[in-house]
Amino acid sequence: MPRLGIILHGVTGRMGYNQHLVRSILAIRDQGGITLRSGERLEIDPIIVGRNRDKMEQLAKRHNIARWSTDLDAALADPNDQIFFDAGTTLMRAELIGRALDAGKHVYCEKPISDDLRTAVKLARKARASGLKHGVVQDKLFLPGLRKLALLRDSGFFGKILSVRGEFGYWVFEGDWGVPAQRPSWNYRKGDGGGIILDMLCHWRYVLDNLFGEVRAVSCLGATHIPIRVDEQGRAYDCDTDDAAYATFELDGGIIAQINSSWTVRVRRDDLVTFQVDGTHGSAVAGLTKCWTQHRVNTPKPVWNPDQPQTIDFYKTWDEVPDTQVFDNGFKAQWEMFLRHVADDSPWPYGLEAGAKGVQLAELGLKSWAERRWLDVPALEF
């Protein structure tokens, strides 16, 4: 049975642990690997790496992981491990990925791949020149709700797409009145790589590019709505970066996209993220898993009358897209796709170039906010 050794760094954090370690790598391991084109089963053999010896040992015992280490250099030097994965902090990522490439490892990582475009492009060029396989997580594309949007698009359901409206976020508790915050404090400190524009515009770049059209221009307004929060040790700290972003994008084909991202909004919608796509022939609204449609022949005809309570129940005028296939965990689905790319040389469109494009949009979003103007999004050269 062929084997792939995978170095996993940064899997003690919330996302790295839940989505990448438990629901992806360990799930793939426990299902007996994946089937290759040859019909053989590919076995994966993870090693978890981190600075805290006790955490690594306890994590390995809890999940029956045979290998763990606090020595990243030794892990990178081991020729028996072919892939390096990072879900650690943004500020460390580019340097770690560069070291892994120098060690001859295929690399896969969370986004953003850096906090500045120059470094991100340099890293993508280095990966491309190495001849090694490389990729960046694009998890939203593998969500059932967005995969249903792609199905509708491919079927011609929308006609000509006119606009996209996205709403993302929820209330992150400040931590000062008995309810602990559900996001780490570094998210709100610029010096630690925090900020919702850097985080979320990287996501919105690949969602818009892949589902609707290449992003050609951006106008973004950020805000720090909550200036003081309480950290994990119960200490108050100043928030010096954005906790909300209000962005508008121009896409290929004249499509206009508007996406609000906020950690200071209370949810009254179908999901923590929703996308509404309006076209000449029909519209759709998708969340993480579900998707609703309204065709032009089923569109109600409301009339503005502020003197009368609304008589149309607008929610009831939409039809849910049925589940016609089983959707696996999105992170796991992309992991399996990357593993097949490494082992079978199967197609893979999500290299570090895509990661650099995400950093580009985030950087332009921050600049747009600072300069209070629209900015074009030029093509990057790799």
XYZ file of C-alpha atoms in Angstrom:
382
model
C 0.000 0.000 0.000
C 1.502 3.388 -0.957
C 2.051 5.806 1.933
C 2.191 9.576 2.350
C 3.778 11.026 5.456
C 2.244 14.381 6.442
C 3.769 16.926 8.823
C 0.945 18.834 10.532
C 1.882 22.139 12.158
C -0.542 24.405 14.016
C -3.250 21.849 14.707
C -3.781 22.794 18.353
C -5.741 25.903 17.349
C -9.513 25.772 16.912
C -9.568 25.533 13.107
C -6.446 23.417 12.780
C -7.670 20.935 15.360
C -11.351 20.618 14.473
C -11.375 20.925 10.695
C -7.929 19.802 9.584
C -6.818 17.253 12.159
C -10.004 15.605 13.435
C -12.484 16.009 10.581
C -9.992 15.697 7.722
C -6.700 13.908 8.346
C -7.852 11.548 11.094
C -11.128 10.904 9.275
C -9.185 9.994 6.118
C -6.814 7.823 8.149
C -9.679 6.026 9.895
C -11.495 5.335 6.614
C -8.373 3.548 5.380
C -6.945 6.321 3.212
C -8.152 7.166 -0.286
C -8.393 5.191 -3.512
C -5.997 6.163 -6.313
C -6.546 5.851 -10.068
C -4.664 2.557 -9.994
C -7.187 1.129 -7.553
C -4.617 1.066 -4.757
C -5.399 2.580 -1.372
C -3.184 5.465 -0.328
C -2.350 5.333 3.379
C -1.644 8.585 5.196
C 0.726 8.718 8.143
C 0.548 12.015 10.080
C 3.045 13.504 12.492
C 1.883 16.454 14.589
C 4.441 19.139 15.375
C 4.258 22.018 17.854
C 6.222 23.886 20.488
C 4.391 22.582 23.573
C 5.556 19.055 24.436
C 2.667 18.330 26.803
C 0.043 19.444 24.266
C 1.597 17.329 21.511
C 1.825 14.240 23.690
C -1.725 14.569 25.009
C -3.124 15.200 21.540
C -1.319 12.152 20.160
C -2.625 9.928 22.961
C -6.187 11.228 22.648
C -6.371 10.452 18.936
C -4.051 7.462 18.649
C -1.501 9.360 16.582
C 1.696 7.365 16.548
C 4.092 10.236 15.847
C 4.527 13.680 17.377
C 7.409 16.096 17.804
C 8.489 19.511 19.067
C 11.390 19.624 16.588
C 10.180 21.060 13.291
C 13.671 21.024 11.761
C 13.972 17.295 12.385
C 10.496 16.688 10.922
C 11.356 18.646 7.782
C 14.622 16.710 7.433
C 12.876 13.324 7.473
C 12.641 12.014 3.875
C 9.802 9.681 4.869
C 7.394 12.626 5.167
C 6.480 14.214 1.866
C 3.913 16.906 2.774
C 4.091 19.878 5.130
C 0.857 21.522 6.279
C 0.521 24.728 8.314
C -2.491 26.103 10.170
C -0.502 28.227 12.620
C -0.312 31.986 12.826
C -0.407 34.156 9.708
C 2.798 36.004 10.636
C 4.819 32.762 10.731
C 3.296 31.077 7.683
C 5.386 32.385 4.787
C 8.651 31.603 6.571
C 7.506 28.087 7.469
C 6.263 27.338 3.956
C 9.560 28.609 2.537
C 11.507 26.306 4.853
C 9.350 23.357 3.859
C 9.904 24.037 0.156
C 13.655 24.266 0.777
C 13.413 20.865 2.464
C 11.775 19.408 -0.653
C 8.286 19.043 0.831
C 5.015 19.503 -0.968
C 3.124 22.220 0.918
C -0.502 22.871 1.803
C -1.595 25.644 4.141
C -4.327 27.784 5.569
C -4.907 31.315 4.368
C -3.812 34.060 4.308
C -0.395 32.836 3.183
C 1.145 36.129 4.350
C 0.128 39.529 5.654
C 1.728 41.367 2.720
C 1.489 40.910 -1.041
C 5.192 41.124 -1.851
C 5.966 38.181 0.429
C 2.966 36.215 -0.857
C 3.972 36.614 -4.515
C 7.589 35.740 -3.727
C 6.426 32.581 -1.941
C 4.131 31.574 -4.823
C 6.980 32.054 -7.311
C 9.300 29.999 -5.125
C 6.738 27.185 -4.955
C 6.146 27.267 -8.711
C 9.893 27.192 -9.476
C 10.469 24.289 -7.067
C 8.423 21.820 -9.107
C 6.797 20.679 -5.863
C 3.036 20.428 -5.322
C 1.524 23.336 -3.413
C -1.891 24.479 -2.335
C -3.903 26.784 -0.122
C -7.161 26.023 1.662
C -10.216 27.320 -0.241
C -12.783 25.718 2.034
C -15.823 27.858 1.192
C -15.885 26.442 -2.364
C -16.518 22.988 -0.901
C -19.486 23.997 1.250
C -22.723 22.261 0.189
C -24.551 25.589 -0.122
C -21.966 27.090 -2.454
C -21.661 23.870 -4.447
C -25.400 24.144 -5.074
C -24.865 27.717 -6.286
C -22.248 26.390 -8.701
C -24.728 23.754 -9.901
C -27.347 26.442 -10.542
C -24.813 28.567 -12.403
C -23.682 25.675 -14.589
C -27.304 24.768 -15.410
C -27.991 28.283 -16.704
C -30.576 28.853 -13.990
C -29.624 32.490 -13.342
C -29.571 33.687 -16.931
C -27.234 36.691 -16.867
C -25.910 37.149 -13.334
C -26.400 40.737 -12.200
C -25.270 40.906 -8.588
C -24.073 38.997 -5.531
C -24.857 39.992 -1.943
C -22.992 38.353 0.908
C -23.551 38.638 4.646
C -20.993 37.021 6.929
C -20.483 37.170 10.666
C -21.926 36.994 14.149
C -21.525 38.663 17.525
C -18.175 37.818 19.102
C -18.584 38.415 22.811
C -16.353 41.062 24.318
C -15.511 38.875 27.323
C -16.226 41.574 29.907
C -19.555 40.516 31.408
C -19.457 36.778 32.062
C -19.658 35.350 28.539
C -16.199 34.404 27.186
C -15.231 35.404 23.643
C -15.564 32.648 21.043
C -12.663 33.905 18.931
C -9.033 34.326 20.051
C -7.827 37.749 21.141
C -5.114 37.929 18.466
C -7.889 38.430 15.902
C -8.222 42.013 17.179
C -4.522 42.953 17.336
C -2.831 44.142 14.161
C 0.632 43.183 15.382
C -0.469 39.552 15.720
C -1.917 39.367 12.202
C -5.482 40.168 13.210
C -8.195 42.040 11.342
C -11.287 40.878 9.510
C -10.236 42.433 6.182
C -7.019 40.387 6.058
C -8.919 37.301 7.140
C -12.113 37.425 5.105
C -11.226 39.237 1.862
C -8.856 36.333 1.162
C -11.930 34.092 1.290
C -14.109 36.365 -0.780
C -11.447 36.550 -3.508
C -11.557 32.847 -4.296
C -15.329 32.604 -3.838
C -15.997 35.433 -6.287
C -13.269 34.430 -8.761
C -14.365 30.800 -8.947
C -18.153 31.137 -8.784
C -19.035 34.414 -10.473
C -16.165 36.252 -12.158
C -12.659 37.599 -11.605
C -12.516 40.545 -9.197
C -11.477 43.670 -11.129
C -11.952 46.488 -8.573
C -12.706 46.957 -4.882
C -14.056 49.612 -2.549
C -13.815 48.754 1.125
C -14.658 50.495 4.384
C -13.389 48.947 7.597
C -14.292 49.733 11.192
C -13.186 48.944 14.729
C -16.574 48.944 16.379
C -15.484 47.427 19.710
C -12.339 49.251 20.904
C -11.674 47.228 24.077
C -12.039 43.485 24.641
C -10.970 40.990 27.305
C -8.381 38.333 26.468
C -8.019 34.677 27.472
C -6.397 35.641 30.782
C -9.206 38.009 31.705
C -7.216 41.156 30.930
C -8.652 44.097 29.012
C -6.754 45.051 25.863
C -7.036 47.658 23.111
C -8.340 46.465 19.728
C -6.264 48.221 17.086
C -7.535 46.553 13.945
C -10.802 46.133 12.078
C -13.636 43.961 13.365
C -16.008 44.765 10.470
C -15.637 45.351 6.737
C -18.143 46.644 4.199
C -16.883 45.922 0.687
C -18.120 46.295 -2.878
C -16.462 44.535 -5.816
C -16.666 44.854 -9.594
C -16.369 41.488 -11.343
C -15.908 40.378 -14.921
C -19.072 40.699 -16.982
C -20.321 43.739 -15.108
C -21.389 41.750 -12.034
C -21.526 43.795 -8.813
C -20.798 42.033 -5.513
C -21.360 43.464 -2.044
C -20.142 41.543 1.012
C -20.408 42.615 4.638
C -18.094 40.857 7.096
C -18.521 41.494 10.810
C -17.742 40.149 14.255
C -20.128 42.776 15.658
C -23.441 41.748 14.101
C -26.317 39.733 15.555
C -27.644 37.108 13.167
C -31.139 37.291 11.721
C -30.693 35.351 8.505
C -30.607 31.730 7.451
C -26.975 31.043 8.412
C -23.714 32.581 9.648
C -22.919 33.331 6.020
C -25.414 33.794 3.185
C -24.973 34.687 -0.466
C -27.812 36.003 -2.614
C -27.270 35.776 -6.358
C -29.675 37.697 -8.607
C -29.939 37.022 -12.322
C -32.263 37.869 -15.174
C -33.931 34.443 -15.051
C -33.733 33.583 -11.372
C -32.233 34.207 -7.957
C -30.788 32.013 -5.233
C -29.811 32.354 -1.581
C -27.260 29.937 -0.157
C -25.951 29.354 3.340
C -23.361 26.857 4.517
C -25.456 23.830 3.575
C -28.836 24.871 2.187
C -29.831 26.818 -0.916
C -33.157 28.340 -1.983
C -34.216 29.495 -5.438
C -36.824 31.733 -7.010
C -37.340 31.548 -10.772
C -38.704 34.528 -12.675
C -42.041 32.766 -13.274
C -42.397 32.273 -9.499
C -41.391 35.803 -8.521
C -44.148 37.638 -6.620
C -45.180 41.161 -7.594
C -45.053 43.305 -4.475
C -46.412 46.834 -4.491
C -45.058 49.475 -2.125
C -47.749 50.492 0.338
C -46.501 51.762 3.713
C -50.085 52.159 4.955
C -50.779 48.405 4.983
C -48.978 45.531 6.711
C -47.102 43.340 4.268
C -49.383 40.638 2.844
C -46.705 38.498 1.169
C -44.690 35.986 3.184
C -41.545 36.373 1.106
C -39.778 33.368 2.648
C -42.552 31.075 1.388
C -42.018 32.192 -2.216
C -38.643 30.388 -2.413
C -37.998 26.690 -3.123
C -35.182 24.717 -1.510
C -32.643 22.979 -3.752
C -32.772 19.281 -2.780
C -29.736 17.265 -1.711
C -29.129 15.154 -4.812
C -25.720 13.967 -3.609
C -23.881 13.424 -0.336
C -21.529 16.267 0.557
C -18.566 15.375 2.740
C -16.906 17.846 5.105
C -15.531 20.646 2.900
C -12.076 20.679 4.461
C -11.823 16.887 4.123
C -12.980 17.012 0.497
C -10.244 19.493 -0.377
C -7.641 17.511 1.574
C -8.517 14.391 -0.438
C -8.256 16.423 -3.643
C -4.780 17.670 -2.662
C -3.615 14.195 -1.652
C -4.665 12.867 -5.054
C -2.845 15.783 -6.660
C 0.368 14.766 -4.864
C 0.008 11.004 -5.311
C -1.717 10.845 -8.716
C -0.894 14.215 -10.276
C -4.635 14.829 -10.570
C -5.870 18.361 -11.416
C -5.454 21.044 -8.773
C -6.327 24.727 -9.366
C -5.653 26.089 -5.868
C -1.901 26.679 -5.698
C -0.147 29.355 -3.675
C -0.854 31.711 -6.578
C -4.490 31.674 -5.430
C -3.290 32.449 -1.928
C -1.348 35.457 -3.208
C -4.467 36.734 -5.018
C -6.326 36.607 -1.714
C -3.612 38.618 0.027
C -3.695 41.107 -2.855
C -7.409 41.762 -2.391
C -7.028 42.113 1.377
C -4.156 44.573 0.939
C -6.146 46.589 -1.589
C -9.159 46.524 0.738
C -7.074 48.018 3.538
C -5.646 50.619 1.161
C -9.114 51.487 -0.138
C -10.268 52.057 3.430
C -7.249 54.227 4.242
C -7.555 56.297 1.069
C -11.377 56.238 0.876
C -11.501 55.339 -2.835
C -12.054 52.590 -5.423
C -8.967 50.610 -6.453
C -8.413 48.406 -9.506
C -7.189 44.841 -8.957
C -4.329 44.251 -11.424
C -3.317 40.826 -12.678
C -0.425 39.277 -10.755
C 2.618 37.851 -12.511
C 4.104 34.614 -11.238
